[in-house]
Coordinates of N, CA and C in Angstrom, one line a residue:
X8 N 19.8 7.3 -26.7 CA 20.7 6.8 -25.6 C 20.1 7.3 -24.3
X9 N 20.1 6.4 -23.3 CA 19.5 6.8 -22.0 C 20.5 7.7 -21.2
X10 N 20.1 8.8 -20.7 CA 20.9 9.7 -20.0 C 21.0 9.2 -18.6
X11 N 22.2 9.1 -18.0 CA 22.4 8.7 -16.6 C 22.6 9.9 -15.8
X12 N 22.2 9.9 -14.6 CA 22.2 11.0 -13.7 C 23.0 10.6 -12.4
X13 N 23.7 11.5 -11.8 CA 24.4 11.3 -10.6 C 23.4 11.1 -9.5
X14 N 23.5 10.1 -8.6 CA 22.5 9.9 -7.6 C 23.2 10.0 -6.2
X15 N 22.4 10.4 -5.3 CA 22.8 10.4 -3.9 C 21.9 9.5 -3.1
X16 N 22.0 8.2 -3.3 CA 21.1 7.3 -2.7 C 21.8 6.6 -1.5
X17 N 21.1 6.3 -0.4 CA 21.7 5.7 0.7 C 21.8 4.2 0.5
X18 N 22.0 3.5 1.6 CA 22.0 2.0 1.6 C 20.7 1.5 1.2
X19 N 20.6 0.2 0.8 CA 19.4 -0.4 0.3 C 18.4 -0.3 1.5
X20 N 17.1 0.1 1.1 CA 16.1 0.2 2.1 C 16.1 1.6 2.8
X21 N 17.1 2.4 2.6 CA 17.1 3.7 3.3 C 16.1 4.6 2.7
X22 N 15.7 5.6 3.5 CA 14.7 6.5 3.1 C 15.3 7.7 2.4
X23 N 14.5 8.7 2.1 CA 15.0 9.9 1.4 C 16.1 10.6 2.3
X24 N 17.0 11.2 1.7 CA 18.1 11.9 2.4 C 17.6 13.3 2.9
X25 N 18.5 13.9 3.7 CA 18.1 15.2 4.3 C 17.8 16.3 3.3
X26 N 18.4 16.2 2.1 CA 18.1 17.2 1.1 C 16.7 17.2 0.7
X27 N 16.1 16.0 0.7 CA 14.7 15.9 0.3 C 13.8 16.3 1.5
X28 N 14.2 15.9 2.7 CA 13.4 16.1 3.9 C 13.1 17.6 4.0
X29 N 14.0 18.4 3.6 CA 13.8 19.9 3.7 C 12.8 20.5 2.7
X30 N 12.5 19.7 1.7 CA 11.6 20.2 0.7 C 10.2 20.2 1.1
X31 N 9.4 21.1 0.6 CA 8.0 21.1 0.9 C 7.2 20.1 0.1
X32 N 5.9 19.9 0.4 CA 5.1 18.9 -0.3 C 4.9 19.3 -1.7
X33 N 5.1 20.6 -2.1 CA 5.0 21.0 -3.5 C 6.2 20.9 -4.3
X34 N 7.3 20.3 -3.8 CA 8.5 20.0 -4.6 C 9.6 21.0 -4.1
X35 N 10.8 20.8 -4.8 CA 11.9 21.5 -4.4 C 11.8 23.0 -4.5
X36 N 11.0 23.5 -5.4 CA 10.9 25.0 -5.6 C 9.7 25.6 -4.9
X37 N 8.9 24.8 -4.2 CA 7.7 25.3 -3.6 C 8.0 26.0 -2.3
X38 N 7.1 26.7 -1.7 CA 7.2 27.4 -0.5 C 6.4 26.7 0.6
X39 N 6.7 26.8 1.8 CA 5.9 26.3 2.9 C 6.5 26.6 4.2
X40 N 5.9 26.1 5.3 CA 6.4 26.4 6.7 C 7.9 25.9 6.8
X41 N 8.7 26.8 7.4 CA 10.0 26.4 7.7 C 11.0 26.6 6.5
X42 N 10.5 27.0 5.3 CA 11.4 27.2 4.2 C 12.0 28.6 4.1
X43 N 11.4 29.5 4.8 CA 12.0 30.9 4.8 C 11.4 31.7 3.6
X44 N 10.3 31.3 3.0 CA 9.7 32.0 1.9 C 8.4 32.6 2.2
X45 N 8.2 33.1 3.5 CA 7.0 33.8 3.8 C 6.9 35.2 3.3
X46 N 5.8 35.9 3.6 CA 5.6 37.2 3.0 C 6.7 38.2 3.5
X47 N 7.1 38.1 4.8 CA 8.1 39.0 5.3 C 9.5 38.7 4.6
X48 N 9.8 37.4 4.5 CA 11.0 37.0 3.8 C 11.1 37.5 2.4
X49 N 9.9 37.5 1.7 CA 9.9 38.0 0.3 C 10.2 39.5 0.3
X50 N 9.7 40.3 1.2 CA 10.0 41.7 1.2 C 11.5 41.9 1.5
X51 N 12.1 41.1 2.4 CA 13.5 41.3 2.7 C 14.3 40.9 1.5
X52 N 13.9 39.9 0.7 CA 14.6 39.5 -0.4 C 14.6 40.5 -1.5
X53 N 13.4 41.1 -1.7 CA 13.3 42.2 -2.7 C 14.2 43.4 -2.4
X54 N 14.2 43.7 -1.0 CA 15.0 44.8 -0.6 C 16.5 44.6 -0.9
X55 N 17.0 43.4 -0.6 CA 18.3 43.1 -0.8 C 18.6 43.1 -2.3
X56 N 17.7 42.7 -3.2 CA 17.9 42.7 -4.6 C 18.0 44.1 -5.1
X57 N 17.2 45.1 -4.6 CA 17.3 46.4 -5.1 C 18.6 47.1 -4.7
X58 N 19.0 46.7 -3.4 CA 20.2 47.4 -3.0 C 21.5 46.9 -3.7
X59 N 21.5 45.6 -4.1 CA 22.6 45.1 -4.7 C 22.6 45.3 -6.3
X60 N 21.4 45.5 -6.8 CA 21.3 45.8 -8.2 C 21.2 44.5 -9.0
X61 N 21.1 43.3 -8.3 CA 21.1 42.0 -9.0 C 19.8 41.3 -8.5
X62 N 19.2 40.5 -9.4 CA 18.0 39.8 -9.0 C 18.3 38.7 -8.0
X63 N 17.3 38.3 -7.2 CA 17.5 37.2 -6.2 C 17.7 35.9 -7.0
X64 N 18.6 35.0 -6.4 CA 18.9 33.8 -7.1 C 17.7 32.9 -7.3
X65 N 17.6 32.2 -8.3 CA 16.5 31.2 -8.6 C 17.1 29.9 -8.9
X66 N 16.5 28.8 -8.3 CA 17.1 27.4 -8.4 C 17.0 26.9 -9.9
X67 N 15.8 27.2 -10.5 CA 15.7 26.6 -11.8 C 15.6 27.7 -12.9
X68 N 15.5 29.0 -12.5 CA 15.4 30.1 -13.4 C 14.0 30.3 -13.8
X69 N 13.6 31.5 -14.1 CA 12.2 31.8 -14.4 C 11.8 31.1 -15.7
X70 N 10.7 30.3 -15.6 CA 10.2 29.6 -16.7 C 11.0 28.4 -17.2
X71 N 12.1 28.1 -16.6 CA 12.9 27.0 -17.0 C 12.3 25.7 -16.5
X72 N 12.0 24.7 -17.4 CA 11.3 23.5 -16.9 C 12.3 22.6 -16.1
X73 N 11.7 21.9 -15.2 CA 12.5 21.0 -14.3 C 13.0 19.8 -15.2
X74 N 14.2 19.4 -15.0 CA 14.7 18.2 -15.7 C 13.8 17.0 -15.4
X75 N 13.4 16.2 -16.4 CA 12.5 15.1 -16.2 C 13.0 14.1 -15.2
X76 N 14.3 13.8 -15.3 CA 14.8 12.8 -14.3 C 14.7 13.3 -12.9
X77 N 15.1 14.6 -12.7 CA 15.0 15.1 -11.4 C 13.5 15.2 -10.9
X78 N 12.6 15.5 -11.8 CA 11.2 15.6 -11.5 C 10.7 14.2 -11.1
X79 N 11.1 13.2 -11.8 CA 10.7 11.8 -11.5 C 11.2 11.4 -10.2
X80 N 12.5 11.7 -9.9 CA 13.1 11.4 -8.6 C 12.4 12.0 -7.5
X81 N 12.1 13.3 -7.6 CA 11.4 14.0 -6.5 C 10.0 13.4 -6.3
X82 N 9.3 13.1 -7.3 CA 7.9 12.5 -7.2 C 8.0 11.2 -6.5
X83 N 8.9 10.3 -6.9 CA 9.1 9.0 -6.2 C 9.5 9.1 -4.8
X84 N 10.4 10.0 -4.4 CA 10.8 10.2 -3.1 C 9.6 10.7 -2.2
X85 N 8.8 11.6 -2.7 CA 7.7 12.0 -2.0 C 6.7 10.9 -1.7
X86 N 6.4 10.1 -2.7 CA 5.5 9.0 -2.6 C 6.0 7.9 -1.7
X87 N 7.3 7.7 -1.6 CA 7.8 6.7 -0.8 C 8.0 7.1 0.7
X88 N 7.9 8.4 1.0 CA 8.1 8.9 2.3 C 6.9 8.4 3.2
X89 N 7.2 7.6 4.2 CA 6.2 7.1 5.1 C 5.5 5.8 4.7
X90 N 5.6 5.4 3.5 CA 4.9 4.2 3.1 C 5.6 3.6 1.9
X91 N 5.8 2.2 1.9 CA 6.4 1.6 0.7 C 5.4 1.5 -0.4
X92 N 5.9 1.5 -1.7 CA 5.0 1.3 -2.8 C 5.7 0.4 -3.8
X93 N 4.8 -0.2 -4.7 CA 5.3 -1.1 -5.7 C 5.8 -0.3 -6.9
X94 N 6.6 -0.9 -7.7 CA 7.1 -0.2 -8.9 C 6.0 0.2 -9.8
X95 N 4.9 -0.6 -9.9 CA 3.8 -0.2 -10.8 C 3.1 1.0 -10.2
X96 N 2.9 1.1 -8.9 CA 2.3 2.2 -8.3 C 3.0 3.5 -8.6
X97 N 4.4 3.5 -8.5 CA 5.2 4.6 -8.8 C 5.2 4.9 -10.3
X98 N 5.2 3.9 -11.1 CA 5.2 4.1 -12.6 C 3.9 4.8 -13.0
X99 N 2.8 4.3 -12.4 CA 1.5 4.9 -12.7 C 1.4 6.4 -12.3
X100 N 2.0 6.7 -11.1 CA 2.1 8.1 -10.7 C 2.9 9.0 -11.6
X101 N 4.0 8.5 -12.1 CA 4.8 9.3 -13.0 C 4.1 9.5 -14.3
X102 N 3.4 8.4 -14.8 CA 2.7 8.6 -16.1 C 1.6 9.6 -15.9
X103 N 0.9 9.6 -14.8 CA -0.2 10.5 -14.6 C 0.3 11.9 -14.6
X104 N 1.6 12.1 -14.1 CA 2.2 13.5 -14.1 C 2.9 13.8 -15.4
X105 N 2.7 12.9 -16.4 CA 3.3 13.1 -17.7 C 4.8 13.2 -17.7
X106 N 5.5 12.4 -16.9 CA 6.9 12.3 -16.9 C 7.3 11.4 -18.1
X107 N 8.2 11.8 -18.9 CA 8.6 11.0 -20.1 C 9.0 9.6 -19.6
X108 N 8.6 8.6 -20.5 CA 8.9 7.2 -20.2 C 10.4 6.9 -19.9
X109 N 11.3 7.5 -20.7 CA 12.7 7.3 -20.6 C 13.2 7.7 -19.2
X110 N 12.8 8.9 -18.8 CA 13.2 9.4 -17.4 C 12.6 8.5 -16.3
X111 N 11.3 8.2 -16.5 CA 10.7 7.3 -15.5 C 11.4 6.0 -15.3
X112 N 11.7 5.4 -16.5 CA 12.4 4.1 -16.4 C 13.7 4.2 -15.7
X113 N 14.5 5.2 -16.0 CA 15.8 5.4 -15.4 C 15.7 5.5 -13.9
X114 N 14.7 6.3 -13.4 CA 14.6 6.5 -12.0 C 14.1 5.3 -11.3
X115 N 13.1 4.6 -11.9 CA 12.5 3.4 -11.3 C 13.6 2.3 -11.2
X116 N 14.4 2.1 -12.2 CA 15.4 1.1 -12.2 C 16.5 1.4 -11.2
X117 N 16.8 2.7 -11.1 CA 17.9 3.0 -10.1 C 17.3 2.8 -8.7
X118 N 16.1 3.2 -8.4 CA 15.5 3.0 -7.1 C 15.4 1.5 -6.8
X119 N 15.2 0.6 -7.8 CA 15.2 -0.8 -7.5 C 16.6 -1.3 -7.2
X120 N 17.6 -0.7 -7.9 CA 19.0 -1.1 -7.6 C 19.4 -0.8 -6.2
X121 N 19.0 0.3 -5.6 CA 19.4 0.7 -4.3 C 18.4 0.2 -3.2
X122 N 17.4 -0.5 -3.6 CA 16.5 -1.1 -2.6 C 15.3 -0.2 -2.2
X123 N 15.2 1.0 -2.8 CA 14.0 1.9 -2.4 C 12.7 1.3 -3.0
X124 N 12.8 0.5 -4.0 CA 11.7 -0.2 -4.6 C 12.0 -1.7 -4.4
X125 N 11.1 -2.4 -3.7 CA 11.4 -3.9 -3.5 C 10.0 -4.5 -3.5
X126 N 9.5 -5.0 -4.6 CA 8.2 -5.6 -4.7 C 8.1 -6.9 -3.8
X127 N 9.1 -7.6 -3.7 CA 9.1 -8.9 -3.0 C 8.9 -8.6 -1.5
X128 N 9.7 -7.6 -1.0 CA 9.5 -7.2 0.4 C 8.2 -6.5 0.7
X129 N 7.7 -5.8 -0.3 CA 6.4 -5.2 -0.2 C 5.3 -6.2 0.0
X130 N 5.3 -7.3 -0.9 CA 4.3 -8.3 -0.9 C 4.4 -9.1 0.5
X131 N 5.6 -9.4 0.9 CA 5.7 -10.1 2.2 C 5.1 -9.3 3.4
X132 N 5.4 -8.0 3.4 CA 4.9 -7.2 4.5 C 3.4 -7.0 4.4
X133 N 2.9 -6.9 3.2 CA 1.5 -6.7 3.0 C 0.7 -7.9 3.5
X134 N 1.2 -9.1 3.1 CA 0.5 -10.3 3.6 C 0.5 -10.4 5.1
X135 N 1.7 -10.1 5.7 CA 1.8 -10.2 7.2 C 0.8 -9.2 7.8
X136 N 0.8 -8.0 7.3 CA 0.0 -7.0 7.9 C -1.5 -7.2 7.7
X137 N -1.9 -7.5 6.5 CA -3.3 -7.7 6.2 C -3.9 -8.9 6.7
X138 N -3.1 -10.0 6.9 CA -3.7 -11.2 7.5 C -3.9 -11.1 9.0
X139 N -2.8 -10.6 9.6 CA -2.9 -10.5 11.1 C -3.7 -9.3 11.5
X140 N -3.7 -8.2 10.8 CA -4.4 -7.0 11.1 C -5.9 -7.0 10.7
X141 N -6.2 -7.6 9.5 CA -7.6 -7.6 9.0 C -8.2 -9.0 8.9
X142 N -7.3 -10.0 9.1 CA -7.8 -11.4 9.0 C -8.1 -11.8 7.6
X143 N -7.5 -11.2 6.6 CA -7.7 -11.6 5.2 C -7.1 -12.9 4.9
X144 N -7.8 -13.7 4.1 CA -7.3 -15.0 3.6 C -6.5 -14.8 2.4
X145 N -5.9 -15.9 2.0 CA -5.0 -15.9 0.8 C -5.6 -15.4 -0.4
X146 N -6.9 -15.8 -0.7 CA -7.5 -15.4 -1.9 C -7.7 -13.8 -2.0
X147 N -8.1 -13.2 -0.9 CA -8.2 -11.8 -0.9 C -6.9 -11.1 -1.0
X148 N -5.8 -11.7 -0.3 CA -4.5 -11.1 -0.4 C -4.0 -11.1 -1.8
X149 N -4.2 -12.2 -2.5 CA -3.7 -12.3 -3.9 C -4.4 -11.2 -4.8
X150 N -5.7 -11.0 -4.6 CA -6.4 -10.0 -5.4 C -5.8 -8.6 -5.1
X151 N -5.6 -8.3 -3.8 CA -5.1 -7.0 -3.5 C -3.7 -6.7 -4.1
X152 N -2.8 -7.7 -4.0 CA -1.5 -7.6 -4.5 C -1.5 -7.5 -6.1
X153 N -2.4 -8.1 -6.7 CA -2.5 -8.0 -8.1 C -2.9 -6.6 -8.5
X154 N -3.8 -6.0 -7.8 CA -4.2 -4.6 -8.1 C -3.1 -3.6 -7.9
X155 N -2.1 -4.0 -7.1 CA -0.9 -3.1 -6.9 C 0.2 -3.4 -7.9
X156 N 0.0 -4.4 -8.8 CA 1.0 -4.6 -9.8 C 2.1 -5.5 -9.5
X157 N 2.0 -6.3 -8.4 CA 3.0 -7.2 -8.0 C 3.0 -8.4 -8.9
X158 N 4.2 -8.9 -9.3 CA 4.4 -10.0 -10.2 C 3.8 -11.3 -9.5
X159 N 3.2 -12.1 -10.4 CA 2.5 -13.3 -9.9 C 3.4 -14.2 -9.1
X160 N 4.7 -14.4 -9.5 CA 5.6 -15.2 -8.8 C 5.9 -14.7 -7.4
X161 N 6.0 -13.4 -7.3 CA 6.2 -12.8 -6.0 C 5.0 -12.9 -5.1
X162 N 3.8 -12.8 -5.7 CA 2.6 -13.0 -4.9 C 2.5 -14.4 -4.4
X163 N 2.8 -15.4 -5.2 CA 2.7 -16.8 -4.8 C 3.7 -17.0 -3.6
X164 N 4.9 -16.4 -3.7 CA 5.9 -16.6 -2.7 C 5.4 -15.9 -1.4
X165 N 4.8 -14.8 -1.5 CA 4.3 -14.0 -0.3 C 3.2 -14.7 0.4
X166 N 2.1 -15.1 -0.3 CA 1.0 -15.8 0.3 C 1.3 -17.2 0.7
X167 N 2.4 -17.8 0.2 CA 2.8 -19.1 0.6 C 3.2 -19.2 2.1
X168 N 3.5 -18.0 2.7 CA 3.8 -18.1 4.1 C 2.6 -18.4 5.0
X169 N 1.4 -18.3 4.4 CA 0.2 -18.7 5.1 C -0.2 -20.1 4.8
X170 N -0.2 -21.0 5.7 CA -0.7 -22.4 5.4 C -2.2 -22.5 5.8
X171 N -2.8 -23.6 5.4 CA -4.2 -23.8 5.6 C -4.6 -23.8 7.1
X172 N -3.7 -24.3 8.0 CA -4.0 -24.4 9.4 C -4.0 -23.0 10.0
X173 N -3.1 -22.2 9.6 CA -3.0 -20.8 10.1 C -4.2 -20.0 9.6
X174 N -4.6 -20.2 8.4 CA -5.7 -19.5 7.8 C -7.0 -19.9 8.5
X175 N -7.2 -21.2 8.8 CA -8.4 -21.6 9.5 C -8.4 -21.1 10.9
X176 N -7.3 -21.1 11.6 CA -7.2 -20.5 12.9 C -7.7 -19.1 13.0
X177 N -7.2 -18.3 12.0 CA -7.6 -16.9 11.9 C -9.1 -16.8 11.7
X178 N -9.7 -17.7 10.8 CA -11.1 -17.7 10.6 C -11.9 -18.0 11.9
X179 N -11.4 -18.9 12.7 CA -12.1 -19.2 14.0 C -12.0 -17.9 14.9
X180 N -10.9 -17.2 14.9 CA -10.8 -16.0 15.7 C -11.8 -15.0 15.2
X181 N -11.9 -14.8 14.0 CA -12.9 -13.8 13.4 C -14.3 -14.2 13.8
X182 N -14.7 -15.4 13.7 CA -16.0 -15.9 14.0 C -16.3 -15.7 15.5
X183 N -15.3 -16.0 16.3 CA -15.4 -15.9 17.8 C -15.7 -14.4 18.2
X184 N -15.1 -13.5 17.5 CA -15.3 -12.1 17.8 C -16.7 -11.6 17.4
X185 N -17.3 -12.2 16.4 CA -18.6 -11.7 15.9 C -19.7 -12.6 16.4
X186 N -19.4 -13.7 17.0 CA -20.5 -14.6 17.4 C -21.5 -14.0 18.3
X187 N -21.0 -13.3 19.3 CA -21.9 -12.7 20.3 C -23.0 -11.8 19.7
X188 N -22.5 -11.0 18.7 CA -23.4 -10.0 18.1 C -24.6 -10.7 17.3
X189 N -24.4 -12.0 17.0 CA -25.5 -12.7 16.3 C -26.4 -13.5 17.2
X190 N -26.2 -13.5 18.4 CA -27.1 -14.2 19.3 C -28.5 -13.6 19.3
X191 N -29.5 -14.4 19.3 CA -30.9 -13.9 19.2 C -31.4 -14.1 17.8
X192 N -30.5 -14.2 16.8 CA -31.0 -14.5 15.5 C -31.2 -16.0 15.3
X193 N -32.0 -16.4 14.3 CA -32.2 -17.8 14.1 C -31.0 -18.4 13.5
X194 N -30.8 -19.7 13.6 CA -29.6 -20.4 13.2 C -29.2 -20.1 11.8
X195 N -30.1 -20.2 10.8 CA -29.8 -20.0 9.4 C -29.3 -18.6 9.2
X196 N -29.9 -17.6 9.8 CA -29.4 -16.2 9.7 C -28.0 -16.0 10.3
X197 N -27.8 -16.7 11.4 CA -26.5 -16.6 12.0 C -25.4 -17.2 11.1
X198 N -25.8 -18.3 10.5 CA -24.8 -19.0 9.6 C -24.5 -18.1 8.4
X199 N -25.5 -17.5 7.8 CA -25.3 -16.7 6.6 C -24.5 -15.5 6.9
X200 N -24.8 -14.9 8.1 CA -24.1 -13.6 8.4 C -22.6 -13.9 8.7
X201 N -22.4 -14.9 9.5 CA -21.0 -15.2 9.9 C -20.2 -15.8 8.7
X202 N -20.8 -16.7 7.9 CA -20.1 -17.2 6.8 C -19.9 -16.2 5.7
X203 N -20.8 -15.3 5.6 CA -20.7 -14.2 4.6 C -19.5 -13.2 5.0
X204 N -19.4 -13.0 6.3 CA -18.3 -12.2 6.7 C -16.9 -12.8 6.4
X205 N -16.8 -14.1 6.5 CA -15.6 -14.8 6.1 C -15.4 -14.8 4.6
X206 N -16.5 -14.9 3.9 CA -16.3 -14.9 2.4 C -15.8 -13.6 1.9
X207 N -16.3 -12.5 2.5 CA -15.8 -11.2 2.1 C -14.3 -11.0 2.4
X208 N -13.8 -11.8 3.3 CA -12.3 -11.7 3.6 C -11.5 -12.7 2.9
X209 N -12.2 -13.4 1.9 CA -11.5 -14.3 1.1 C -11.4 -15.8 1.4
X210 N -12.2 -16.2 2.5 CA -12.2 -17.6 2.9 C -13.1 -18.4 2.0
X211 N -12.8 -19.6 1.7 CA -13.6 -20.5 0.8 C -14.8 -20.9 1.5
X212 N -15.8 -21.3 0.7 CA -17.2 -21.6 1.3 C -17.1 -22.8 2.2
X213 N -16.3 -23.8 1.8 CA -16.2 -25.0 2.7 C -15.7 -24.7 4.1
X214 N -14.6 -24.0 4.1 CA -13.9 -23.7 5.4 C -14.9 -22.8 6.2
X215 N -15.5 -21.8 5.5 CA -16.3 -20.8 6.2 C -17.5 -21.5 6.9
X216 N -18.2 -22.4 6.2 CA -19.3 -23.1 6.8 C -18.9 -24.1 7.9
X217 N -17.8 -24.7 7.7 CA -17.3 -25.6 8.8 C -17.0 -24.9 10.1
X218 N -16.3 -23.8 9.9 CA -15.9 -23.0 11.1 C -17.1 -22.4 11.8
X219 N -18.0 -21.9 11.1 CA -19.2 -21.3 11.7 C -20.1 -22.4 12.3
X220 N -20.3 -23.5 11.7 CA -21.1 -24.6 12.3 C -20.5 -25.0 13.6
X221 N -19.2 -25.2 13.6 CA -18.5 -25.6 14.8 C -18.7 -24.6 16.0
X222 N -18.6 -23.3 15.6 CA -18.7 -22.3 16.6 C -20.1 -22.3 17.2
X223 N -21.1 -22.5 16.4 CA -22.5 -22.5 16.8 C -22.8 -23.7 17.7
X224 N -22.2 -24.9 17.3 CA -22.4 -26.1 18.1 C -21.8 -25.9 19.5
X225 N -20.6 -25.3 19.5 CA -20.0 -25.1 20.8 C -20.8 -24.2 21.8
X226 N -21.8 -23.5 21.3 CA -22.7 -22.7 22.1 C -23.9 -23.6 22.6
X227 N -23.9 -24.8 22.1 CA -24.9 -25.8 22.6 C -26.1 -25.8 21.6
X228 N -26.0 -25.2 20.5 CA -27.1 -25.2 19.5 C -27.0 -26.5 18.6
X229 N -28.1 -27.0 18.3 CA -28.2 -28.1 17.3 C -28.1 -27.6 15.9
X230 N -27.1 -28.1 15.2 CA -26.9 -27.6 13.8 C -27.5 -28.5 12.7
X231 N -28.2 -29.6 13.2 CA -28.7 -30.5 12.2 C -29.8 -29.8 11.3
X232 N -29.6 -30.0 10.0 CA -30.6 -29.3 9.1 C -30.3 -27.9 8.8
X233 N -29.1 -27.4 9.4 CA -28.7 -26.0 9.1 C -28.4 -25.8 7.7
X234 N -28.7 -24.7 7.1 CA -28.4 -24.4 5.7 C -27.0 -24.7 5.4
X235 N -26.7 -25.3 4.2 CA -25.3 -25.6 3.8 C -24.8 -24.5 2.9
X236 N -25.6 -23.5 2.5 CA -25.1 -22.5 1.6 C -25.4 -21.1 2.3
X237 N -24.8 -20.1 1.7 CA -25.0 -18.8 2.3 C -25.0 -17.7 1.2

């Protein structure tokens, strides 16, 4: 039977709560700047322990293993701090850290319920950012999202926001930015270099050749007999 755990999650899409923000990068029991566990603090703690005759309090107890669900929760919160991630990315991270499957599934499902994991939103934001920021075409975006474990239906929905006209306009902008650096080269070499740049960003051969030929023609060069492949 799956064990359920009390959660303190915020509204959908909310980040980690203040109790996590105070933790160090090494986890809840680690030490670091601002945690009060420096060398001087250690001496003061030992001094208080000797005077009181009782050991200093310990969160988990010496040698006591961390609860798997709590461990999974802490790992996911750390990974989600500052950047969204897909469910598969988090699942892979938990598996790498040898978190039991049952605990991992419980935490991942709960995070989905409260909106901390949202693969549809991740895919949409990824397409928006990578197309406008890097000029990637739909084919390249699909491949990237697949490697991140996004479901095919969600990928299709996300890349569907890009139509052919917008994709071609972006290709023209990319060529315009690179065109000057190819001046002085022969026409065939210019075509191959510019079309190859578009191909690496996921643009199809037909669109790439058409956009590059038009850009070269606008500079007054004759493109008759120009290579049709690259």
